[in-house]
Amino acid sequence: MKLLYTPKVQQRWIALSLLTFLAACSGPVRDEAPPPEPEPQPEPVVVAQAEPEPAQPEPQPAPEPVEVRVKPDHPSEYVVQKGDTLWDISARFLQDPWVWPAIWDVNPQIANPHLIYPGDVISLVYIDGRPVLIVDGDGKVAIDLGQTSSGKPIVRLSPRIRAEALDQAIPIVPADAIEQFTVNPRVLTREQRDGAPYIVGNFDGRLVSASGNQIYVRGIVDDGEALYSIFRPQEALIDPESQEILGYEVAYVGDAKVLEYGDPATLVITESKREALTGDLVLPLNRGKISHNYVPRVPSLDFDGTIISLFDALSQAAQNQVVVINLGQRDGMERGDILGIEKRGAVIRDVVTEEAEDTVQLPDTRIGIAMIFRVFDRVSYGLIMESTRVVEVGDIITNP
């Protein structure tokens, strides 16, 4: 087909080409509004790929408030004496001495706020109806807190810097009762006991050795260690219920120093608490740091424990003596735990009834309080703080 360019068609063609050229050269019109953005579309929800929400921790129950029972005949004030303990002082004011951290008025910015010294004056006052123990001692600044219900002024004593040796402070518990237990270890595993070096004899050929005597020890390796402690193996600690061996207790005998390595090695006893015997174990000296700053804590036991051993006692123990219980770290025991001691109720025959086999289980009886001061994996050491009757192996350890 032949396209004919008439003058009229040719004019339209030229005009259209000119408009196209001008539009290309002029660029976009500035006043022209930009085209509207497309509305965002909601993303599809893919249920199969949704990540599970993180598990929320279960809320922990709030600790129960500590019940503070003040002795009705407590003194208005007490002057601290040399030889006192914080437990004994608290017992003058409180029926339960172990709750003293709940009412002791301290400065929380001080690393050890419970230090008191001979000559300090302890007073019990009430602030907003709450009993508070305060200390009046040298280097204290009085701060007015108002008045008591009887109109007497209440003064809080804020500690200043005090020039007093720390070892002169009143201990929380009798220091000499547990000082020997700062020597590690006290409870060994079977492997530790069987693999430990041991005494085979002494220089004089005697049965016993004391401070200053030379002893011969097999099993010591020349690894640069020169200071050792001597321990006497004791009976195995056995759980009375499961018959599980909880460990092997050893009693501290003394310290020794290597004079010459070999098989046997020659050592000299530098300190002795008791006479050393052939067969005593010799372990590297590892004294634990002596600390008597125990903060009493009342644990919540789900089950009762048992006293399985009395340290340095044949059959009975009393206040300020040490007991071993079948609860340890794996059971949640911690230093400072306060535990009750109960005597198991006996089973007696009812002689009043006509039935010859009729028996009665008597209730358990509270006889004392112990505080845990040394914790191992499966056993713990406790100091008897109070006792109304003698404590024996088999007595119950329970919530106070």
Coordinates of C-alpha atoms in Angstrom, one line a residue:
M1 CA 0.0 0.0 0.0
K2 CA 1.4 3.4 -0.9
L3 CA 1.2 6.1 1.8
L4 CA 0.2 9.5 0.4
Y5 CA 1.5 12.6 2.2
T6 CA -1.0 15.3 1.7
P7 CA -0.2 18.8 2.8
K8 CA -2.7 18.4 5.7
V9 CA -1.3 15.2 6.9
Q10 CA 2.2 16.5 6.6
Q11 CA 1.4 19.5 8.8
R12 CA 0.0 17.2 11.5
W13 CA 3.1 15.1 11.4
I14 CA 5.4 18.1 11.8
A15 CA 3.4 19.4 14.7
L16 CA 3.4 16.1 16.6
S17 CA 7.2 15.7 16.1
L18 CA 7.8 19.2 17.4
L19 CA 5.8 18.7 20.6
T20 CA 7.6 15.5 21.3
F21 CA 11.0 17.2 20.9
L22 CA 10.0 20.1 23.2
A23 CA 8.8 17.7 25.9
A24 CA 12.1 15.8 25.9
C25 CA 14.2 19.0 26.2
S26 CA 12.2 20.7 28.9
G27 CA 12.3 17.8 31.5
P28 CA 9.7 17.3 34.3
V29 CA 7.6 20.2 35.4
R30 CA 8.7 21.3 38.9
D31 CA 5.3 22.3 40.1
E32 CA 3.8 19.0 39.3
A33 CA 2.9 16.9 42.4
P34 CA 4.7 13.6 42.7
P35 CA 2.6 10.6 42.1
P36 CA 1.1 9.1 45.2
E37 CA 3.0 6.3 46.9
P38 CA 1.2 3.0 46.9
E39 CA -0.4 2.1 50.2
P40 CA 1.6 -0.5 52.2
Q41 CA 0.0 -3.9 52.1
P42 CA -0.1 -6.0 55.3
E43 CA 2.4 -8.8 55.3
P44 CA 0.9 -12.2 55.4
V45 CA 1.2 -14.1 58.7
V46 CA 2.9 -17.5 58.3
V47 CA 1.8 -19.4 61.3
A48 CA 4.2 -22.3 60.6
Q49 CA 7.3 -20.0 60.8
A50 CA 6.3 -18.0 63.9
E51 CA 8.9 -18.3 66.7
P52 CA 7.6 -19.4 70.1
E53 CA 7.5 -16.8 72.8
P54 CA 10.3 -17.1 75.3
A55 CA 9.2 -18.8 78.5
Q56 CA 8.6 -16.4 81.3
P57 CA 10.2 -17.3 84.7
E58 CA 7.8 -18.3 87.3
P59 CA 7.4 -15.5 89.9
Q60 CA 9.2 -16.3 93.1
P61 CA 7.3 -16.1 96.3
A62 CA 8.1 -13.1 98.5
P63 CA 10.2 -14.0 101.6
E64 CA 8.0 -14.3 104.7
P65 CA 8.6 -11.5 107.2
V66 CA 10.7 -12.5 110.1
E67 CA 8.9 -12.8 113.4
V68 CA 10.7 -10.8 116.1
R69 CA 9.9 -11.9 119.6
V70 CA 11.3 -9.5 122.2
K71 CA 11.9 -10.8 125.7
P72 CA 9.5 -9.1 128.1
D73 CA 12.2 -8.8 130.7
H74 CA 15.0 -7.5 128.4
P75 CA 17.3 -4.8 129.8
S76 CA 17.0 -1.2 128.7
E77 CA 20.6 -1.3 127.7
Y78 CA 23.7 -3.5 127.9
V79 CA 27.4 -2.7 128.0
V80 CA 29.4 -5.0 125.9
Q81 CA 32.0 -7.0 127.8
K82 CA 35.2 -8.7 126.6
G83 CA 34.4 -12.3 125.9
D84 CA 30.8 -11.6 124.7
T85 CA 29.4 -12.8 121.4
L86 CA 26.8 -11.1 119.3
W87 CA 24.6 -14.2 119.7
D88 CA 24.8 -13.9 123.5
I89 CA 24.1 -10.2 123.4
S90 CA 21.1 -10.6 121.1
A91 CA 19.8 -13.4 123.4
R92 CA 19.5 -10.8 126.2
F93 CA 17.0 -8.9 124.1
L94 CA 15.3 -11.5 121.8
Q95 CA 13.7 -14.8 122.4
D96 CA 15.2 -16.0 119.0
P97 CA 18.7 -14.5 118.9
W98 CA 19.2 -15.5 115.2
V99 CA 16.7 -12.8 114.0
W100 CA 19.0 -10.0 115.0
P101 CA 20.0 -9.1 111.4
A102 CA 16.3 -8.1 110.8
I103 CA 16.3 -5.4 113.6
W104 CA 20.0 -4.4 113.9
D105 CA 20.3 -0.7 112.9
V106 CA 23.3 -0.5 110.6
N107 CA 24.8 1.7 108.0
P108 CA 24.4 -0.2 104.7
Q109 CA 27.4 1.6 103.2
I110 CA 29.8 0.0 105.6
A111 CA 31.4 -3.3 104.5
N112 CA 31.0 -4.9 107.9
P113 CA 28.4 -3.0 109.9
H114 CA 28.0 -5.5 112.7
L115 CA 31.3 -4.8 114.4
I116 CA 30.9 -3.9 118.1
Y117 CA 33.5 -3.6 120.7
P118 CA 33.8 -3.9 124.5
G119 CA 32.5 -0.8 126.1
D120 CA 29.8 -0.2 123.4
V121 CA 26.2 0.2 124.8
I122 CA 23.5 -1.9 123.1
S123 CA 19.9 -0.6 123.4
L124 CA 16.6 -1.7 122.1
V125 CA 14.1 1.0 121.0
Y126 CA 11.0 1.1 119.0
I127 CA 10.7 3.1 115.8
D128 CA 7.3 3.2 114.2
G129 CA 6.3 0.3 116.4
R130 CA 9.2 -1.8 115.2
P131 CA 12.0 -3.0 117.6
V132 CA 15.5 -1.8 116.7
L133 CA 18.8 -2.6 118.3
I134 CA 21.2 0.3 118.2
V135 CA 24.8 0.7 119.3
D136 CA 26.2 3.6 121.3
G137 CA 30.0 3.5 121.1
D138 CA 33.0 5.7 120.6
G139 CA 33.2 7.5 117.3
K140 CA 29.4 7.6 116.7
V141 CA 27.3 10.5 115.6
A142 CA 23.8 10.9 117.0
I143 CA 20.9 11.6 114.6
D144 CA 17.6 12.7 116.1
L145 CA 14.7 10.4 115.0
G146 CA 11.9 11.8 117.1
Q147 CA 10.4 10.3 120.2
T148 CA 9.1 7.0 121.4
S149 CA 5.5 6.4 122.4
S150 CA 6.5 7.2 126.0
G151 CA 8.0 10.5 125.0
K152 CA 11.7 9.4 125.2
P153 CA 13.9 10.7 122.3
I154 CA 15.1 8.2 119.7
V155 CA 18.6 8.6 118.5
R156 CA 20.3 6.7 115.6
L157 CA 24.0 6.5 115.9
S158 CA 25.8 6.7 112.6
P159 CA 29.3 5.2 112.7
R160 CA 32.4 7.3 112.1
I161 CA 36.0 6.1 111.4
R162 CA 37.1 4.2 114.4
A163 CA 40.7 3.5 115.4
E164 CA 40.1 -0.1 116.7
A165 CA 41.7 -3.3 115.6
L166 CA 39.3 -5.6 113.8
D167 CA 40.4 -8.6 115.9
Q168 CA 39.2 -6.8 119.0
A169 CA 35.6 -6.8 117.7
I170 CA 33.0 -9.0 119.4
P171 CA 32.6 -12.2 117.4
I172 CA 29.2 -13.5 116.3
V173 CA 29.9 -17.0 117.7
P174 CA 32.6 -18.3 120.0
A175 CA 35.7 -18.1 117.8
D176 CA 37.7 -20.8 119.7
A177 CA 34.9 -23.3 119.2
I178 CA 35.3 -23.5 115.4
E179 CA 38.8 -22.1 114.8
Q180 CA 40.3 -25.6 114.2
F181 CA 37.7 -26.2 111.5
T182 CA 39.3 -23.5 109.3
V183 CA 42.0 -26.1 108.4
N184 CA 41.2 -27.8 105.1
P185 CA 40.1 -30.4 104.4
R186 CA 37.9 -32.0 107.0
V187 CA 35.9 -34.4 104.8
L188 CA 37.6 -36.5 102.1
T189 CA 36.4 -38.7 99.3
R190 CA 37.5 -42.3 99.1
E191 CA 40.0 -41.5 96.4
Q192 CA 41.5 -38.6 98.4
R193 CA 41.8 -40.8 101.5
D194 CA 43.3 -43.9 99.8
G195 CA 45.8 -41.8 97.7
A196 CA 47.1 -39.5 100.5
P197 CA 50.7 -39.8 101.9
Y198 CA 50.9 -41.3 105.3
I199 CA 53.3 -41.6 108.3
V200 CA 55.3 -44.9 108.4
G201 CA 57.4 -44.1 111.5
N202 CA 59.6 -41.6 113.3
F203 CA 63.3 -41.0 114.0
D204 CA 63.2 -42.3 117.6
G205 CA 61.3 -45.4 116.8
R206 CA 58.5 -44.5 119.2
L207 CA 54.8 -45.2 118.7
V208 CA 53.8 -41.5 118.9
S209 CA 55.3 -38.2 117.6
A210 CA 54.9 -34.7 118.9
S211 CA 56.1 -31.2 118.1
G212 CA 59.8 -31.1 117.3
N213 CA 60.0 -34.8 116.3
Q214 CA 61.1 -36.1 112.9
I215 CA 58.7 -38.4 111.1
Y216 CA 59.0 -40.4 107.9
V217 CA 56.2 -40.2 105.3
R218 CA 55.6 -42.2 102.1
G219 CA 53.8 -40.8 99.1
I220 CA 55.1 -37.2 99.1
V221 CA 56.1 -36.0 95.7
D222 CA 58.9 -33.4 95.3
D223 CA 56.7 -30.6 93.7
G224 CA 58.1 -27.7 95.7
E225 CA 55.5 -28.0 98.5
A226 CA 57.2 -28.0 101.9
L227 CA 54.4 -27.3 104.4
Y228 CA 51.9 -30.1 105.3
S229 CA 49.2 -30.9 107.8
I230 CA 48.6 -34.2 109.5
F231 CA 45.2 -35.8 109.9
R232 CA 43.8 -38.8 111.6
P233 CA 41.3 -40.9 109.6
Q234 CA 37.9 -41.3 111.3
E235 CA 34.9 -43.4 110.6
A236 CA 33.0 -43.1 107.4
L237 CA 30.1 -40.7 107.4
I238 CA 27.0 -42.7 106.5
D239 CA 23.5 -41.6 105.8
P240 CA 21.3 -43.4 108.2
E241 CA 18.4 -43.8 105.8
S242 CA 20.1 -44.6 102.4
Q243 CA 23.3 -46.0 103.9
E244 CA 25.2 -43.9 101.3
I245 CA 28.8 -43.1 102.3
L246 CA 28.8 -39.3 102.4
G247 CA 32.5 -38.9 103.0
Y248 CA 35.4 -39.8 105.3
E249 CA 36.0 -37.4 108.2
V250 CA 39.6 -36.7 109.3
A251 CA 40.7 -35.1 112.5
Y252 CA 43.4 -32.4 112.5
V253 CA 46.6 -33.5 114.3
G254 CA 49.2 -30.9 113.5
D255 CA 51.5 -29.3 110.9
A256 CA 54.9 -30.5 109.6
K257 CA 57.6 -29.2 107.3
V258 CA 59.7 -31.2 104.8
L259 CA 63.4 -31.6 105.6
E260 CA 64.3 -34.0 102.8
Y261 CA 62.4 -35.5 100.0
G262 CA 62.6 -39.2 99.2
D263 CA 60.7 -42.5 99.8
P264 CA 60.2 -42.0 102.6
A265 CA 60.5 -38.2 103.0
T266 CA 61.7 -36.8 106.2
L267 CA 59.5 -34.1 107.9
V268 CA 59.6 -32.3 111.3
I269 CA 56.4 -31.7 113.2
T270 CA 56.2 -27.9 113.7
E271 CA 52.9 -27.8 115.6
S272 CA 50.7 -30.5 117.2
K273 CA 47.2 -30.5 118.6
R274 CA 47.5 -34.2 119.4
E275 CA 50.2 -36.9 119.1
A276 CA 50.8 -38.2 115.6
L277 CA 50.6 -41.9 115.0
T278 CA 51.7 -44.3 112.3
G279 CA 49.1 -44.3 109.5
D280 CA 48.1 -40.7 110.0
L281 CA 47.5 -38.9 106.6
V282 CA 49.7 -36.0 105.5
L283 CA 48.2 -33.5 103.1
P284 CA 49.4 -30.1 101.8
L285 CA 48.8 -27.3 104.2
N286 CA 45.8 -25.3 103.1
R287 CA 44.4 -23.2 105.8
G288 CA 41.1 -21.6 105.1
K289 CA 40.6 -17.9 105.8
I290 CA 39.4 -17.5 109.3
S291 CA 36.0 -15.7 109.2
H292 CA 33.6 -15.5 112.0
N293 CA 31.2 -13.0 110.4
Y294 CA 28.3 -15.3 109.9
V295 CA 24.9 -13.8 109.1
P296 CA 22.2 -16.0 110.5
R297 CA 19.7 -17.3 107.9
V298 CA 16.6 -19.4 108.4
P299 CA 16.4 -22.0 105.5
S300 CA 13.2 -23.7 104.5
L301 CA 13.8 -27.4 104.7
D302 CA 11.5 -29.7 102.7
F303 CA 12.7 -32.7 104.8
D304 CA 14.5 -33.3 108.0
G305 CA 18.1 -34.2 108.4
T306 CA 20.0 -36.2 111.0
I307 CA 23.1 -35.7 113.1
I308 CA 25.5 -38.4 112.0
S309 CA 28.6 -37.6 114.0
L310 CA 29.8 -35.7 117.0
F311 CA 33.2 -34.1 116.8
D312 CA 35.6 -34.9 119.7
A313 CA 32.7 -36.4 121.7
L314 CA 32.1 -40.0 122.5
S315 CA 28.3 -40.1 122.7
Q316 CA 26.9 -36.7 123.7
A317 CA 27.4 -33.1 122.9
A318 CA 26.1 -29.8 124.3
Q319 CA 26.4 -26.0 123.7
N320 CA 29.5 -24.8 121.8
Q321 CA 30.3 -28.3 120.5
V322 CA 30.3 -29.4 116.9
V323 CA 28.0 -31.8 115.1
V324 CA 28.0 -33.2 111.6
I325 CA 24.7 -33.5 109.7
N326 CA 23.8 -35.4 106.5
L327 CA 22.8 -32.2 104.6
G328 CA 25.3 -30.3 102.4
Q329 CA 25.5 -28.0 99.4
R330 CA 23.5 -30.4 97.2
D331 CA 20.6 -30.0 99.8
G332 CA 20.9 -26.2 99.8
M333 CA 22.8 -25.7 103.0
E334 CA 24.8 -22.5 103.4
R335 CA 27.1 -20.9 106.0
G336 CA 25.0 -19.2 108.7
D337 CA 21.9 -21.5 108.3
I338 CA 20.0 -21.8 111.6
L339 CA 18.6 -25.3 112.3
G340 CA 16.5 -26.8 115.1
I341 CA 17.7 -29.9 116.9
E342 CA 15.0 -32.3 118.1
K343 CA 15.0 -35.5 120.1
R344 CA 13.2 -38.3 118.3
G345 CA 10.1 -39.4 120.2
A346 CA 10.2 -42.9 121.6
V347 CA 7.7 -45.6 120.9
I348 CA 6.2 -46.9 124.1
R349 CA 3.7 -49.5 125.0
D350 CA 0.3 -48.3 126.3
V351 CA 0.0 -50.3 129.5
V352 CA -3.4 -49.0 130.3
T353 CA -5.2 -50.7 127.5
E354 CA -5.9 -54.4 127.5
E355 CA -4.2 -54.9 124.1
A356 CA -0.7 -56.1 124.7
E357 CA 0.6 -54.8 121.4
D358 CA -0.9 -51.3 121.6
T359 CA 2.0 -48.8 121.3
V360 CA 2.2 -45.0 121.1
Q361 CA 4.6 -42.8 119.2
L362 CA 5.7 -39.9 121.4
P363 CA 6.2 -36.5 119.6
D364 CA 9.6 -35.2 118.8
T365 CA 10.9 -32.6 121.3
R366 CA 13.0 -29.5 120.5
I367 CA 16.2 -29.6 122.5
G368 CA 18.5 -27.0 120.8
I369 CA 19.6 -24.8 118.0
A370 CA 22.6 -25.2 115.7
M371 CA 24.3 -22.8 113.2
I372 CA 26.0 -24.2 110.1
F373 CA 29.5 -22.8 109.7
R374 CA 31.2 -25.2 107.3
V375 CA 29.5 -26.8 104.2
F376 CA 30.7 -29.7 102.0
D377 CA 29.0 -31.3 99.1
R378 CA 27.0 -33.9 101.1
V379 CA 27.6 -33.0 104.8
S380 CA 27.8 -29.9 106.9
Y381 CA 29.3 -28.9 110.3
G382 CA 27.2 -27.1 112.8
L383 CA 27.9 -25.4 116.1
I384 CA 25.4 -26.0 118.9
M385 CA 24.3 -22.5 119.9
E386 CA 21.7 -23.6 122.5
S387 CA 20.7 -26.9 124.1
T388 CA 18.4 -27.9 126.9
R389 CA 19.4 -31.5 126.8
V390 CA 22.4 -33.5 125.6
V391 CA 22.7 -33.9 121.8
E392 CA 23.3 -37.3 120.4
V393 CA 23.9 -39.0 117.0
G394 CA 20.5 -39.7 115.4
D395 CA 18.9 -36.5 116.7
I396 CA 16.8 -34.7 114.1
I397 CA 17.8 -31.5 112.2
T398 CA 14.8 -29.5 111.1
N399 CA 13.5 -26.0 110.5
P400 CA 14.0 -23.8 113.6

